[in-house]
Short mmCIF file of C-alpha atoms in Angstrom, two decimals:
data_model
loop_
_atom_site.label_atom_id
_atom_site.label_comp_id
_atom_site.label_asym_id
_atom_site.label_seq_id
_atom_site.Cartn_x
_atom_site.Cartn_y
_atom_site.Cartn_z
CA MET A 30 34.12 34.47 -25.20
CA MET A 31 32.37 32.76 -28.10
CA ARG A 32 29.02 33.17 -26.39
CA GLY A 33 29.68 36.88 -25.87
CA ALA A 34 30.61 37.34 -29.52
CA VAL A 35 27.44 35.62 -30.69
CA GLY A 36 25.35 37.73 -28.31
CA SER A 37 27.00 40.93 -29.51
CA PHE A 38 26.43 39.99 -33.15
CA ALA A 39 22.75 39.23 -32.49
CA ALA A 40 22.28 42.47 -30.58
CA GLY A 41 23.95 44.45 -33.36
CA ALA A 42 21.79 42.85 -36.03
CA LEU A 43 18.68 43.60 -33.99
CA VAL A 44 19.63 47.26 -33.56
CA MET A 45 20.36 47.59 -37.29
CA TYR A 46 17.01 46.03 -38.15
CA PHE A 47 14.96 48.39 -35.99
CA ALA A 48 17.12 51.49 -36.54
CA ASP A 49 16.95 51.35 -40.34
CA PRO A 50 16.32 54.98 -41.46
CA GLU A 51 13.76 53.97 -44.11
CA ARG A 52 11.80 51.13 -42.53
CA GLY A 53 12.86 51.27 -38.87
CA ARG A 54 9.88 53.31 -37.67
CA ARG A 55 7.36 50.95 -39.26
CA ARG A 56 9.23 47.91 -37.92
CA ARG A 57 9.29 49.32 -34.40
CA ALA A 58 5.58 50.14 -34.56
CA GLY A 59 4.82 46.64 -35.84
CA ALA A 60 6.88 45.01 -33.08
CA ARG A 61 5.14 47.13 -30.43
CA GLY A 62 1.75 46.11 -31.82
CA ARG A 63 2.66 42.45 -31.80
CA PHE A 64 4.03 42.66 -28.29
CA ALA A 65 0.82 44.33 -27.11
CA ALA A 66 -1.24 41.62 -28.86
CA GLY A 67 0.84 38.99 -27.07
CA LEU A 68 0.12 40.62 -23.72
CA ARG A 69 -3.61 40.67 -24.45
CA ASP A 70 -3.50 36.98 -25.37
CA ALA A 71 -1.67 36.24 -22.10
CA GLY A 72 -4.34 38.16 -20.18
CA ARG A 73 -7.10 36.09 -21.78
CA VAL A 74 -5.28 32.85 -20.90
CA LEU A 75 -4.90 33.97 -17.27
CA ASP A 76 -8.60 34.83 -17.11
CA LYS A 77 -9.53 31.38 -18.48
CA ALA A 78 -7.11 29.73 -16.06
CA GLY A 79 -8.73 31.52 -13.13
CA ARG A 80 -12.19 30.31 -14.14
CA ASP A 81 -10.81 26.82 -14.79
CA LEU A 82 -9.30 26.63 -11.29
CA TRP A 83 -12.52 27.94 -9.75
CA ASN A 84 -14.60 25.29 -11.50
CA ARG A 85 -12.13 22.54 -10.61
CA SER A 86 -12.14 23.51 -6.94
CA HIS A 87 -15.95 23.46 -6.86
CA GLY A 88 -15.90 20.05 -8.54
CA VAL A 89 -13.46 18.65 -5.98
CA ALA A 90 -15.50 20.10 -3.13
CA ALA A 91 -18.66 18.50 -4.52
CA GLU A 92 -16.92 15.12 -4.87
CA VAL A 93 -15.63 15.27 -1.29
CA SER A 94 -19.06 16.30 -0.02
CA SER A 95 -20.74 13.44 -1.87
CA MET A 96 -18.49 10.92 -0.11
CA TRP A 97 -20.20 11.70 3.20
CA LYS A 98 -23.70 11.91 1.78
CA PRO A 99 -24.85 8.62 0.24
CA GLU A 100 -26.82 9.37 -2.89
CA GLU A 101 -29.56 7.35 -4.55
CA THR A 102 -29.29 8.28 -8.20
CA ASP A 103 -32.33 8.05 -10.46
CA ALA A 104 -32.02 5.36 -13.12
CA PRO A 105 -32.34 7.78 -16.13
CA VAL A 106 -29.63 10.06 -14.68
CA LEU A 107 -27.33 7.12 -14.00
CA THR A 108 -27.89 5.80 -17.52
CA GLU A 109 -26.76 9.09 -19.05
CA ARG A 110 -23.71 9.24 -16.80
CA VAL A 111 -22.65 5.78 -17.96
CA ARG A 112 -23.29 6.64 -21.61
CA SER A 113 -21.01 9.67 -21.32
CA VAL A 114 -18.04 7.63 -20.06
CA ILE A 115 -18.60 4.83 -22.58
CA GLY A 116 -17.94 7.32 -25.39
CA ARG A 117 -14.44 7.88 -24.00
CA ALA A 118 -13.67 4.18 -23.45
CA VAL A 119 -14.65 2.35 -26.65
CA SER A 120 -14.45 3.14 -30.36
CA HIS A 121 -18.10 2.21 -31.10
CA PRO A 122 -20.19 3.49 -28.15
CA HIS A 123 -23.46 3.49 -30.13
CA ALA A 124 -23.24 -0.29 -30.52
CA ILE A 125 -23.66 -0.77 -26.76
CA SER A 126 -27.08 -0.60 -25.11
CA VAL A 127 -27.12 0.73 -21.53
CA ARG A 128 -29.91 0.39 -18.95
CA ALA A 129 -29.85 1.19 -15.24
CA ASP A 130 -32.25 0.10 -12.52
CA GLU A 131 -33.09 1.90 -9.30
CA GLY A 132 -30.56 -0.07 -7.25
CA GLY A 133 -27.54 1.25 -9.18
CA ARG A 134 -27.21 -1.88 -11.29
CA ILE A 135 -26.03 -1.33 -14.91
CA HIS A 136 -27.10 -3.69 -17.69
CA LEU A 137 -24.96 -3.80 -20.85
CA GLU A 138 -25.81 -5.39 -24.20
CA GLY A 139 -24.32 -5.26 -27.68
CA PRO A 140 -21.02 -5.98 -29.47
CA VAL A 141 -17.65 -4.79 -28.20
CA LEU A 142 -14.01 -5.41 -29.13
CA ARG A 143 -12.11 -7.61 -26.72
CA ASP A 144 -9.16 -5.24 -26.36
CA GLU A 145 -11.54 -2.46 -25.21
CA LEU A 146 -13.39 -4.54 -22.62
CA ASP A 147 -11.20 -3.75 -19.60
CA ASP A 148 -11.26 -0.01 -20.29
CA LEU A 149 -15.05 -0.16 -20.65
CA PHE A 150 -15.63 -1.83 -17.27
CA LYS A 151 -13.10 0.39 -15.55
CA ALA A 152 -14.81 3.53 -16.88
CA ILE A 153 -18.30 2.35 -15.87
CA ARG A 154 -17.27 1.36 -12.33
CA SER A 155 -15.76 4.82 -11.84
CA VAL A 156 -19.18 6.46 -12.32
CA ARG A 157 -20.73 7.76 -9.10
CA GLY A 158 -23.88 5.80 -8.26
CA VAL A 159 -22.91 2.54 -10.02
CA LYS A 160 -23.16 -0.39 -7.62
CA GLN A 161 -22.94 -3.38 -9.97
CA VAL A 162 -22.44 -4.15 -13.67
CA ALA A 163 -24.36 -6.94 -15.42
CA SER A 164 -22.90 -7.76 -18.82
CA ARG A 165 -24.51 -9.49 -21.77
CA LEU A 166 -21.99 -8.09 -24.21
CA GLU A 167 -20.96 -9.88 -27.41
CA ILE A 168 -17.16 -9.96 -27.37
CA HIS A 169 -15.36 -9.86 -30.75
CA ASN A 170 -11.65 -10.31 -31.30
CA GLU A 171 -11.80 -8.12 -34.42
CA ALA A 172 -14.22 -5.82 -36.24
CA ASP A 173 -15.98 -8.58 -38.15
CA ILE A 174 -19.48 -7.03 -38.06
CA SER A 175 -20.74 -3.73 -39.46
CA SER A 176 -21.46 -2.10 -36.09
CA LEU A 177 -17.80 -2.46 -35.08
CA GLN A 178 -16.27 -1.19 -38.31
CA GLY A 179 -14.86 2.30 -38.64
CA GLY A 180 -14.68 4.47 -35.57
CA ALA A 181 -11.68 6.01 -33.87
CA PRO A 182 -9.73 4.14 -31.17
CA ARG A 183 -9.97 5.79 -27.74
CA ARG A 184 -6.87 6.41 -25.69
CA ALA A 185 -6.99 7.38 -22.05
CA LEU A 186 -4.37 10.11 -21.86
CA SER A 187 -3.38 12.05 -18.80
CA GLU A 188 -3.89 15.79 -18.89
CA VAL A 189 -0.18 16.38 -19.41
CA ALA A 190 0.01 13.92 -22.33
CA GLN A 191 -2.82 15.57 -24.26
CA GLN A 192 -2.00 17.77 -27.23
CA ASN A 193 -4.03 20.75 -25.98
CA TRP A 194 -3.43 21.70 -22.35
CA THR A 195 -6.10 23.28 -20.19
CA PRO A 196 -5.60 26.96 -19.20
CA ALA A 197 -4.88 26.02 -15.59
CA LEU A 198 -2.21 23.50 -16.62
CA ARG A 199 -0.61 26.04 -19.00
CA VAL A 200 -0.31 28.64 -16.23
CA ALA A 201 1.06 26.07 -13.75
CA ALA A 202 3.59 24.84 -16.34
CA ALA A 203 4.67 28.42 -17.10
CA ALA A 204 5.24 29.09 -13.41
CA LEU A 205 7.25 25.88 -13.03
CA ALA A 206 9.25 26.66 -16.18
CA SER A 207 10.05 30.17 -14.98
CA GLY A 208 11.31 28.77 -11.68
CA ALA A 209 13.48 26.19 -13.45
CA PHE A 210 14.84 28.82 -15.83
CA TYR A 211 15.70 31.20 -12.98
CA THR A 212 17.35 28.42 -10.97
CA GLY A 213 19.33 27.35 -14.03
CA ILE A 214 20.69 30.86 -14.62
CA ARG A 215 21.97 30.96 -11.03
CA SER A 216 23.53 27.49 -11.30
CA SER A 217 26.66 26.37 -13.14
CA GLY A 218 27.93 23.52 -15.26
CA LEU A 219 25.65 20.83 -16.63
CA GLU A 220 22.88 21.69 -14.17
CA ARG A 221 22.69 25.21 -15.60
CA TRP A 222 22.25 24.04 -19.18
CA ALA A 223 19.75 21.33 -18.24
CA LEU A 224 17.54 23.64 -16.17
CA THR A 225 17.63 26.59 -18.56
CA ALA A 226 16.97 24.43 -21.64
CA GLY A 227 14.23 22.44 -19.89
CA GLY A 228 12.66 25.60 -18.49
CA ALA A 229 12.71 27.30 -21.89
CA LEU A 230 11.08 24.31 -23.62
CA LEU A 231 8.40 23.95 -20.93
CA LEU A 232 7.68 27.68 -21.05
CA ALA A 233 7.37 27.56 -24.82
CA ARG A 234 5.05 24.53 -24.54
CA ALA A 235 2.84 26.44 -22.10
CA ILE A 236 2.73 29.62 -24.21
CA THR A 237 2.15 28.05 -27.61
CA ASN A 238 0.03 25.07 -26.44
CA LYS A 239 1.71 23.01 -29.18
CA PRO A 240 3.51 19.63 -28.90
CA LEU A 241 7.30 19.71 -28.71
CA ARG A 242 7.77 18.17 -32.18
CA GLN A 243 5.80 21.05 -33.74
CA MET A 244 7.68 23.68 -31.75
CA ILE A 245 11.03 22.54 -33.13
CA GLY A 246 9.74 21.55 -36.58
CA ALA A 247 10.60 17.86 -36.17
CA GLY A 248 7.91 16.07 -38.16
CA GLY A 249 4.98 17.60 -36.34
CA GLY A 250 2.92 17.93 -39.52
CA PRO A 251 1.54 21.12 -41.04
CA GLY A 252 -0.72 22.00 -38.09
CA ALA A 253 1.85 23.96 -36.06
CA VAL A 254 0.46 27.31 -37.25
CA GLU A 255 -3.04 27.71 -38.66
CA PHE A 256 -4.93 30.72 -39.98
CA GLU A 257 -7.85 31.74 -42.15
CA LYS A 258 -8.28 34.73 -44.47
CA THR A 259 -11.26 36.03 -46.43
CA ILE A 260 -11.22 38.69 -49.13
CA HIS A 261 -13.87 40.09 -51.49
CA ILE A 262 -12.67 40.87 -55.01
CA ASP A 263 -14.72 42.99 -57.42
CA ALA A 264 -14.24 40.62 -60.36
CA PRO A 265 -16.19 37.67 -61.84
CA LEU A 266 -15.78 34.26 -60.21
CA GLU A 267 -14.42 32.60 -63.35
CA GLU A 268 -11.74 35.27 -63.76
CA VAL A 269 -10.54 35.10 -60.15
CA TYR A 270 -10.43 31.31 -60.20
CA GLY A 271 -8.64 31.25 -63.56
CA TYR A 272 -5.83 33.47 -62.33
CA TRP A 273 -5.55 31.63 -59.00
CA ALA A 274 -5.46 28.16 -60.60
CA ASN A 275 -2.21 29.15 -62.33
CA PHE A 276 0.18 28.98 -59.37
CA GLU A 277 2.98 30.39 -61.49
CA ASN A 278 1.26 33.80 -61.13
CA PHE A 279 1.90 33.88 -57.38
CA PRO A 280 5.51 35.20 -57.34
CA LYS A 281 4.34 38.25 -59.28
CA PHE A 282 2.30 39.56 -56.31
CA MET A 283 3.49 37.42 -53.37
CA THR A 284 6.75 39.01 -52.26
CA HIS A 285 7.95 36.07 -50.15
CA LEU A 286 7.91 33.75 -53.17
CA LYS A 287 10.79 33.60 -55.61
CA GLU A 288 9.45 30.96 -57.97
CA VAL A 289 6.58 28.53 -58.51
CA ARG A 290 7.05 26.01 -61.30
CA HIS A 291 4.64 23.39 -62.62
CA LEU A 292 6.03 19.85 -62.53
CA LYS A 293 4.56 16.64 -63.88
CA GLY A 294 1.09 15.51 -62.87
CA ASN A 295 -0.45 17.42 -59.98
CA ARG A 296 2.83 18.61 -58.47
CA SER A 297 4.55 21.98 -58.39
CA ARG A 298 7.84 23.26 -57.00
CA TRP A 299 7.86 26.32 -54.74
CA VAL A 300 10.83 28.47 -53.68
CA ALA A 301 10.38 31.05 -50.91
CA ALA A 302 12.73 33.75 -49.68
CA GLY A 303 13.96 32.89 -46.18
CA PRO A 304 16.03 34.86 -43.65
CA ALA A 305 19.20 36.53 -44.96
CA GLY A 306 18.14 35.79 -48.55
CA ILE A 307 18.28 32.00 -48.09
CA SER A 308 16.03 30.13 -50.51
CA ILE A 309 13.59 27.61 -48.98
CA PRO A 310 12.31 25.08 -51.57
CA TRP A 311 9.56 22.50 -51.28
CA GLU A 312 7.16 20.56 -53.48
CA ALA A 313 3.38 20.54 -53.22
CA GLU A 314 0.59 18.57 -54.85
CA ILE A 315 -3.05 19.33 -55.59
CA THR A 316 -5.25 17.01 -53.51
CA GLU A 317 -8.68 18.28 -54.59
CA GLN A 318 -9.90 20.60 -57.32
CA ARG A 319 -13.39 21.67 -58.40
CA THR A 320 -13.70 24.24 -61.17
CA ASN A 321 -14.68 27.69 -59.88
CA GLU A 322 -15.23 26.22 -56.41
CA LEU A 323 -12.20 24.83 -54.60
CA LEU A 324 -8.47 24.16 -54.67
CA ALA A 325 -6.71 22.10 -51.97
CA TRP A 326 -3.04 21.16 -51.65
CA ASN A 327 -0.46 19.49 -49.41
CA SER A 328 3.31 19.60 -49.38
CA VAL A 329 4.78 16.24 -50.37
CA PRO A 330 6.40 14.06 -47.66
CA GLY A 331 9.99 15.03 -46.91
CA SER A 332 9.54 18.72 -47.80
CA LEU A 333 11.47 21.31 -45.81
CA VAL A 334 8.16 23.12 -45.15
CA ASP A 335 5.10 21.11 -44.12
CA THR A 336 2.04 22.94 -45.42
CA ALA A 337 -1.57 22.27 -46.37
CA GLY A 338 -4.39 24.53 -47.41
CA THR A 339 -7.76 25.02 -49.03
CA VAL A 340 -9.09 27.93 -51.09
CA ARG A 341 -12.84 28.28 -51.70
CA PHE A 342 -14.36 30.57 -54.32
CA ASP A 343 -17.95 31.85 -54.05
CA SER A 344 -19.87 34.22 -56.31
CA GLU A 345 -21.79 36.96 -54.50
CA PRO A 346 -25.07 38.56 -55.62
CA ASP A 347 -23.38 41.87 -56.48
CA GLY A 348 -20.99 40.16 -58.91
CA ARG A 349 -18.00 40.11 -56.57
CA THR A 350 -16.05 36.97 -55.66
CA ARG A 351 -15.39 35.86 -52.10
CA VAL A 352 -12.10 34.02 -51.62
CA GLN A 353 -11.67 32.06 -48.37
CA ILE A 354 -8.22 30.70 -47.55
CA ARG A 355 -7.57 28.17 -44.80
CA MET A 356 -3.91 27.31 -44.37
CA SER A 357 -1.68 25.44 -41.93
CA TYR A 358 2.07 25.04 -41.97
CA CYS A 359 5.07 24.04 -39.91
CA PRO A 360 8.10 26.15 -40.86
CA PRO A 361 11.76 25.24 -40.33
CA ALA A 362 12.45 25.50 -36.55
CA GLY A 363 8.72 24.97 -35.96
CA VAL A 364 6.79 27.36 -33.74
CA PHE A 365 10.04 28.93 -32.55
CA GLY A 366 10.86 29.95 -36.10
CA HIS A 367 7.34 31.27 -36.61
CA ALA A 368 7.48 33.30 -33.39
CA VAL A 369 10.68 35.08 -34.47
CA ALA A 370 9.26 35.73 -37.93
CA TRP A 371 6.00 36.98 -36.39
CA LEU A 372 7.83 39.48 -34.22
CA PHE A 373 9.56 40.91 -37.29
CA GLY A 374 6.39 40.88 -39.40
CA ALA A 375 7.72 38.28 -41.85
CA ASP A 376 5.47 35.32 -41.07
CA PRO A 377 2.96 33.95 -43.61
CA LYS A 378 0.03 35.41 -41.69
CA SER A 379 1.35 38.92 -42.12
CA GLU A 380 2.55 38.29 -45.66
CA MET A 381 -0.77 36.81 -46.76
CA ASP A 382 -2.66 39.96 -45.76
CA ARG A 383 -0.42 42.10 -47.97
CA ASP A 384 -0.41 39.55 -50.80
CA LEU A 385 -4.20 39.46 -50.96
CA VAL A 386 -4.38 43.25 -51.05
CA ARG A 387 -2.00 43.22 -54.02
CA LEU A 388 -4.08 40.55 -55.78
CA LYS A 389 -7.24 42.57 -55.19
CA SER A 390 -5.56 45.65 -56.68
CA LEU A 391 -4.32 43.66 -59.67
CA LEU A 392 -7.75 42.27 -60.55
CA GLU A 393 -9.76 45.41 -59.76
CA VAL A 394 -7.44 48.26 -60.75
CA GLY A 395 -5.12 46.38 -63.09
CA LYS A 396 -1.85 47.12 -61.31
CA THR A 397 0.01 46.92 -58.00
CA ARG A 398 3.55 47.06 -56.63
CA ALA A 399 5.58 44.02 -55.62
CA HIS A 400 9.33 43.36 -55.27
CA GLY A 401 9.88 47.12 -55.51
CA MET A 402 8.39 47.44 -59.00
CA GLU A 403 5.03 47.86 -60.68
CA VAL A 404 3.13 44.76 -61.77
CA THR A 405 0.17 44.85 -64.17
CA ARG A 406 -2.63 42.40 -64.82
CA ASP A 407 -1.28 41.80 -68.32
CA GLU A 408 1.66 39.99 -66.74
CA LEU A 409 -0.65 37.36 -65.22
CA ALA A 410 -1.71 34.31 -67.20
CA VAL A 411 -5.05 32.55 -66.86
CA ALA A 412 -4.71 28.81 -66.29
CA PRO A 413 -5.54 26.75 -69.40
CA PRO A 414 -8.93 24.93 -69.35
CA GLU A 415 -7.42 21.50 -68.63
CA GLN A 416 -5.53 22.94 -65.67
CA GLN A 417 -8.72 24.53 -64.26
CA GLN A 418 -10.72 21.33 -64.48
CA GLN A 419 -8.41 18.75 -62.99
CA ALA A 420 -5.44 18.43 -60.65
CA TRP A 421 -2.03 19.11 -62.12
#
């Protein structure tokens, strides 16, 4: 009974949202457009998956065929094959010298970390054409020489454990998830909940191609949703940068923001309007700032919204200013929350388009409309010189 009441409430709210006499038509058109865009994206993924499966099948066929046809690989070709796998096995592949002779013997020289040695030999022996490995490697327990310092540790992850799944794996996972979801609906008790929940999560993982922690907003960092925007404003570079550097101007033309307040140092407090009028606060800090060139920020650890972004300002020959925004964020409820907001046209991607149009109108025409009222350029304040030259 409780489940039926919740479903009825949700259905009623949905009907009211789309049947609104003033904005319902625009909302329905926007939802149709987004649904059509989603179908086009799905079509592109299916096309990529088909080509991926075709290439994989040809690769498997070639491997099977090579098992019955002994191959004498040229030394230069074999050397390049080994070099390619070394880059995936050790953190400093350029420190290792590789040479192959005509008999399939591999000669290795150079420094290597001890904890990467087994992975290195395993990777080399897996290369087709390698008959023997002769090692004159210098083994180091730690990075105590310059050629072993820096670098990124390599991890051999299975295809399923990788953050970005291949198109073929995404389609296979979606098919498996759909089967689990359908079986769960027809089952009962604990099995029903387990299969439907597992199927829904796997289907969402396949569609979004995002890790589970980002989908549910559980500490997945700001990279759950990423986008870029570029706008050209017919105003001098110094003027555009001066207005932008004062974040407290933003609520005047960004309708999803209620307040931005400067705190001590390089920090500021932001309050956004969430669903049903709920306020969503977080704090951010400037991480890089170059006058008339760049502003970069991150949300501070522990914020309800994980976000990061960069804004670049460039002067164009005709006197206009090009503003390039690159932003990533992970909203409450992660990708699930973003997907619902996207369907209703309330996600930051959609909002940013409208916000930038209002900013362009403010700086070029001197006025715009936001929050249901007219806003003029006189209401904006240019950031003081010290605020334009250094982080807050």
